[in-house]
GROMACS .gro file of C-alpha atoms in nm:
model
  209
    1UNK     CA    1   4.701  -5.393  -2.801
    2UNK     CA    2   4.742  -5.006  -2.901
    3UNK     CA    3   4.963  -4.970  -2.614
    4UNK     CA    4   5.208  -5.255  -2.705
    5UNK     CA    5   5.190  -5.114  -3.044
    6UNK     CA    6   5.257  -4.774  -2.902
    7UNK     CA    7   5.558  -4.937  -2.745
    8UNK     CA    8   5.709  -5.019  -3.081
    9UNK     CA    9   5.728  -4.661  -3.190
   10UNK     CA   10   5.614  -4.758  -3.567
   11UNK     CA   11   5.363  -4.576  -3.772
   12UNK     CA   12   4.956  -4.731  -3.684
   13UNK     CA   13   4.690  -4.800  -3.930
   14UNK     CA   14   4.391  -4.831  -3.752
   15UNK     CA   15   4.033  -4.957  -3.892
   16UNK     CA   16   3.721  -4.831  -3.737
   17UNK     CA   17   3.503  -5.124  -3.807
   18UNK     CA   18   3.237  -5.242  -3.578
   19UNK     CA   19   3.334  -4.907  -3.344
   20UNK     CA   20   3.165  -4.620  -3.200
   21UNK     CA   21   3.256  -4.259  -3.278
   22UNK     CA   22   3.376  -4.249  -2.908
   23UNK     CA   23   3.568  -4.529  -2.897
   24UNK     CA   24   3.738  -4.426  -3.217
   25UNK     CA   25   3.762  -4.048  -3.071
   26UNK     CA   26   3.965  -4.241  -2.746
   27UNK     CA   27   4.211  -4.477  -2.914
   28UNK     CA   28   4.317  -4.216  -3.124
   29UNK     CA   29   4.320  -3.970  -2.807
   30UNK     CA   30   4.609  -4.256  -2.695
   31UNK     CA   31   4.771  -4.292  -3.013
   32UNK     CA   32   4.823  -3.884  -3.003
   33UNK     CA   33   4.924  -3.880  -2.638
   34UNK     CA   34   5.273  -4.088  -2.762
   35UNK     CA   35   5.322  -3.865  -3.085
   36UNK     CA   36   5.271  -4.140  -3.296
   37UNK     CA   37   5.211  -4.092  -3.644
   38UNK     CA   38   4.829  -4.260  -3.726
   39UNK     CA   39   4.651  -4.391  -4.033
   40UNK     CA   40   4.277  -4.424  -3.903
   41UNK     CA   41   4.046  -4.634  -4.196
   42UNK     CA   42   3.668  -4.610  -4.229
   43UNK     CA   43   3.555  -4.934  -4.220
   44UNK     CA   44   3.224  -5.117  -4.273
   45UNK     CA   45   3.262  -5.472  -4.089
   46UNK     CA   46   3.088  -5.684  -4.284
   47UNK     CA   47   3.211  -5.927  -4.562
   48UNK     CA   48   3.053  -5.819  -4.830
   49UNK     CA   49   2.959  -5.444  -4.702
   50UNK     CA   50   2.655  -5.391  -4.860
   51UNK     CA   51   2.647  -5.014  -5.058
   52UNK     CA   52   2.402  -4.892  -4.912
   53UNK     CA   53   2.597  -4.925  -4.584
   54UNK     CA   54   2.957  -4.765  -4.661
   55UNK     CA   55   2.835  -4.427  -4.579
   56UNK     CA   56   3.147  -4.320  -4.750
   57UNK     CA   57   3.057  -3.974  -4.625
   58UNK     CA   58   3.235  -4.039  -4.304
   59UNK     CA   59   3.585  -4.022  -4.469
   60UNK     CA   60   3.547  -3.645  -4.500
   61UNK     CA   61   3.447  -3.653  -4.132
   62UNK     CA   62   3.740  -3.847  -4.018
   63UNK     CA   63   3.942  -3.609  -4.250
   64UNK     CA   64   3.760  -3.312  -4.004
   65UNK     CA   65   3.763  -3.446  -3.690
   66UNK     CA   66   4.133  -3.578  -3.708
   67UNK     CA   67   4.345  -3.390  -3.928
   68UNK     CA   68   4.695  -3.502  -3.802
   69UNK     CA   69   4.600  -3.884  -3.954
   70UNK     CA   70   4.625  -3.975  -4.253
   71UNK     CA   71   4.270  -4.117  -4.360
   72UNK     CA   72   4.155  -4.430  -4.541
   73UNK     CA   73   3.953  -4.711  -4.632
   74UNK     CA   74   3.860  -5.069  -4.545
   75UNK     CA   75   3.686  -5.200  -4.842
   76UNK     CA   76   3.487  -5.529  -4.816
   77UNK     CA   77   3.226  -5.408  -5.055
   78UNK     CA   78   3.263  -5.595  -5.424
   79UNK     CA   79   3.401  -5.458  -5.722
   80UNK     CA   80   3.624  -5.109  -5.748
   81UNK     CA   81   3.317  -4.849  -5.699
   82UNK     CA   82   3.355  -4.761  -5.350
   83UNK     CA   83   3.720  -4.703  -5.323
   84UNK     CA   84   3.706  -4.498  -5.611
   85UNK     CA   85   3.459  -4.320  -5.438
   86UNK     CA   86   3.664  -4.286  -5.098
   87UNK     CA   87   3.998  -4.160  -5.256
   88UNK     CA   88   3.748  -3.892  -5.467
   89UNK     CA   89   3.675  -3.822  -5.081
   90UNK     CA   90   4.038  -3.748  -5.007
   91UNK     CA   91   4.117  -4.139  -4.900
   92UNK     CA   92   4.502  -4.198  -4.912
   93UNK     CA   93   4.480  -4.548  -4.827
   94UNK     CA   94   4.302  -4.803  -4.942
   95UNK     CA   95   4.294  -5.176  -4.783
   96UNK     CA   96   4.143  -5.425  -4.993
   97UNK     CA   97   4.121  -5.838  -4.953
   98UNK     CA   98   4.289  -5.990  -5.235
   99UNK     CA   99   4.253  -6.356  -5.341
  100UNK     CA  100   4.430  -6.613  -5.616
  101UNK     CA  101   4.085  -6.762  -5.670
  102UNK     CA  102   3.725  -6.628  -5.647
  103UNK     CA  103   3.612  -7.006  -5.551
  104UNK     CA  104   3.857  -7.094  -5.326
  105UNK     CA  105   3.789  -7.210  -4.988
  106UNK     CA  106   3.723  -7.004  -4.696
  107UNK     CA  107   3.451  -6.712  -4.631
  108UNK     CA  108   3.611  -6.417  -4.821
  109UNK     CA  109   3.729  -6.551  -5.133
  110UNK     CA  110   3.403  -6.473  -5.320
  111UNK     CA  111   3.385  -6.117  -5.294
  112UNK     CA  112   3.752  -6.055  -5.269
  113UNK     CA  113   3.919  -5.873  -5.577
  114UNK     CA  114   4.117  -6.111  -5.827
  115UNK     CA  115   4.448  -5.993  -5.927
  116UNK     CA  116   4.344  -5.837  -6.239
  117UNK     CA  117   4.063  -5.661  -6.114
  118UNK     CA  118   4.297  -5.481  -5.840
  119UNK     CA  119   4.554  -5.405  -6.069
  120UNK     CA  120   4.238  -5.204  -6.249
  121UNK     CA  121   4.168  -5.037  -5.933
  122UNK     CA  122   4.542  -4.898  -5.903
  123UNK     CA  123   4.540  -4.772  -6.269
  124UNK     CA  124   4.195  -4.657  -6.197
  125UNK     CA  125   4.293  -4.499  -5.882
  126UNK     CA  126   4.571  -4.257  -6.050
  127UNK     CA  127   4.353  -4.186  -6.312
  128UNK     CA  128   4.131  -4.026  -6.058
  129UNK     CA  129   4.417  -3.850  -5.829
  130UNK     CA  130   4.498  -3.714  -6.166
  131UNK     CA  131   4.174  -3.604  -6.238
  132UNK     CA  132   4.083  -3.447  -5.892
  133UNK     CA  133   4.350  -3.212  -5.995
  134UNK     CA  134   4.331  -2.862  -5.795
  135UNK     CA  135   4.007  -2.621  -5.812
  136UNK     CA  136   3.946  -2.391  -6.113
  137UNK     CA  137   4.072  -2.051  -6.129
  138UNK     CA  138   4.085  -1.958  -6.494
  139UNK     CA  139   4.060  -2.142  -6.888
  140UNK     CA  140   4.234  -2.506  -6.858
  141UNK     CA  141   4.487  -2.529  -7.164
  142UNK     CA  142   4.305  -2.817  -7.292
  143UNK     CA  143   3.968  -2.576  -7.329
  144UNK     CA  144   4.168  -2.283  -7.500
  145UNK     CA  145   4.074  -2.379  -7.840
  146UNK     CA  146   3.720  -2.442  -7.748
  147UNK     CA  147   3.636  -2.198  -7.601
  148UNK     CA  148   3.749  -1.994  -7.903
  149UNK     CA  149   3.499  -2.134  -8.142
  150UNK     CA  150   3.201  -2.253  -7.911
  151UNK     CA  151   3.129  -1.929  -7.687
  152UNK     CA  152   2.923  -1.668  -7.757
  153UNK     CA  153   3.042  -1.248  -7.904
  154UNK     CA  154   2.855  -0.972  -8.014
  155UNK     CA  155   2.803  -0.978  -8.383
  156UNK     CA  156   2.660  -0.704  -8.608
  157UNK     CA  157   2.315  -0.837  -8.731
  158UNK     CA  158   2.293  -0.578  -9.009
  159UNK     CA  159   2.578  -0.381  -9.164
  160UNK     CA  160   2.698  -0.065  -9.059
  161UNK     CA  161   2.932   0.241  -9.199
  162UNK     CA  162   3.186   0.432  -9.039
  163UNK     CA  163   3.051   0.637  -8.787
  164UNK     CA  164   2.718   0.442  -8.751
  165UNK     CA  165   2.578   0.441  -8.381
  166UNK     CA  166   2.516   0.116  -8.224
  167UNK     CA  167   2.188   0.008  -8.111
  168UNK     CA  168   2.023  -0.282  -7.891
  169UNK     CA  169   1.852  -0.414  -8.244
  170UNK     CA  170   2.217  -0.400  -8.419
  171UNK     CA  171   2.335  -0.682  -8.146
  172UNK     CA  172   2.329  -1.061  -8.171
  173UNK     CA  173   2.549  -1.289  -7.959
  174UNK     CA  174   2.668  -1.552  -8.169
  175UNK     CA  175   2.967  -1.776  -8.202
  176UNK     CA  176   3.256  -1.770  -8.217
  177UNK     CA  177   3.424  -1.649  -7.873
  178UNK     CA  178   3.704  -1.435  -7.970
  179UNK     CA  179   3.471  -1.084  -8.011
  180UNK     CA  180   3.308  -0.903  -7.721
  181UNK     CA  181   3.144  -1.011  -7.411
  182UNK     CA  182   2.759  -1.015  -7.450
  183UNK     CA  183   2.767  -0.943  -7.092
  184UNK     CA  184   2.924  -0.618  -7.234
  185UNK     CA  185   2.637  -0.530  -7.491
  186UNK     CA  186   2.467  -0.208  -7.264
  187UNK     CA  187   2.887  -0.056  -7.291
  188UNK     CA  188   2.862  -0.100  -7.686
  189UNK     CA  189   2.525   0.109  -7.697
  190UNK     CA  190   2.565   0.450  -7.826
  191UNK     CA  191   2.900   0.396  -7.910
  192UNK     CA  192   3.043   0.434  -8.304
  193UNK     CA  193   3.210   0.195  -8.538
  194UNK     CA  194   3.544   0.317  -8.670
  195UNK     CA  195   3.482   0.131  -9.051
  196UNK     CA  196   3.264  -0.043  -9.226
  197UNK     CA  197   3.118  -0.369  -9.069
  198UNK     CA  198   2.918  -0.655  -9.309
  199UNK     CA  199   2.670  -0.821  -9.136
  200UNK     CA  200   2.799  -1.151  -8.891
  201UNK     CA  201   3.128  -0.904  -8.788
  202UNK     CA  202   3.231  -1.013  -8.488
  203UNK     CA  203   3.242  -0.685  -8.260
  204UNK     CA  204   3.623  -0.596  -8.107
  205UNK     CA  205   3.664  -0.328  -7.887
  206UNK     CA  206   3.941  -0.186  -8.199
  207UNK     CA  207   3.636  -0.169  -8.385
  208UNK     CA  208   3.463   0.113  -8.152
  209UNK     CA  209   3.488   0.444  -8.085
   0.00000   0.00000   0.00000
């Protein structure tokens, strides 16, 4: 069969179910051999997959152990949770059965996803790739504002008047976020204030000499 399809010279989707690591590890061995681009699918054969069986896990493996395919999933579990849970993994395909009625006849009907529900697992889908985003490196936009009035400064706990030294006892960390770092409070120490500070003054470096 893979060599036939090999013969056509058309992209292959491949689903592990029911398979071996080795076996997998040797039809894709093939499919590379030809320079054929490769989809390979985790797959739990069995209709419904129980959870406890998807061992969704082995996407990121596949996504290790062959990193010229592009990786997905073969979901015969019910309702959307696990292939949220693969593309969260770094799944770019997902193969679901779809049916026109739940009761119909024939063995897969029951657990198969109505239209409706997999039109919620594409919206749901995006909503995720769009969540997954890239990794933090700095204050989102969305957090500027917050972060303004919910972390923490150095405030003056009593007042003080030009030229006063600062002391441990003078320092509270407080909100809101704009002042200095309490992380910062043993530089503060020792040093002056340049006017006169009422008590809850947020401490700014312009405010130190």
């Amino acid at each position: 069969l893979l060599e036939n399809l090999i013969q056509t010279g058309k992209p292959i989707i491949m689903s592990t179910g029911k398979s071996f690591m080795w076996e997998i590890s040797r039809a894709v061995e093939l499919i590379r051999r030809n320079n054929i681009p490769f989809a390979i699918l985790h797959c739990v054969a069995q209709y419904p997959a129980p959870f406890a069986d998807l061992n969704l896990a082995t996407i990121s493996a596949f996504r290790r152990f062959f990193p010229d395919a592009v990786v997905g999933f073969s979901d015969h579990s019910q309702g959307i949770t696990a292939a949220l849970g693969a593309v969260s993994l770094g799944a770019k395909i997902i193969e679901r059965h779809v049916t026109y009625d739940n009761n119909g006849d024939g063995p897969d009907h029951w657990f198969s996803s109505s239209p409706s529900e997999f039109k919620k697992l594409c919206q749901e889908i995006r909503n995720l790739e769009r969540s997954l985003g890239t990794v933090r490196s700095g204050i989102f936009k969305s957090e500027e504002k917050e972060r303004e009035f919910s972390v923490k400064s150095l405030v003056i706990k009593s007042s003080l008047k030009v030229g006063d030294l600062i002391y441990e006892e003078n320092l509270e960390a407080k909100r809101p976020g704009h002042g200095i770092d309490p992380f910062d409070a043993k530089k503060v120490i020792g040093m002056k204030v340049n006017c006169n500070l009422k008590k809850g003054s947020v401490l700014t470096w312009d405010l130190l000499q």
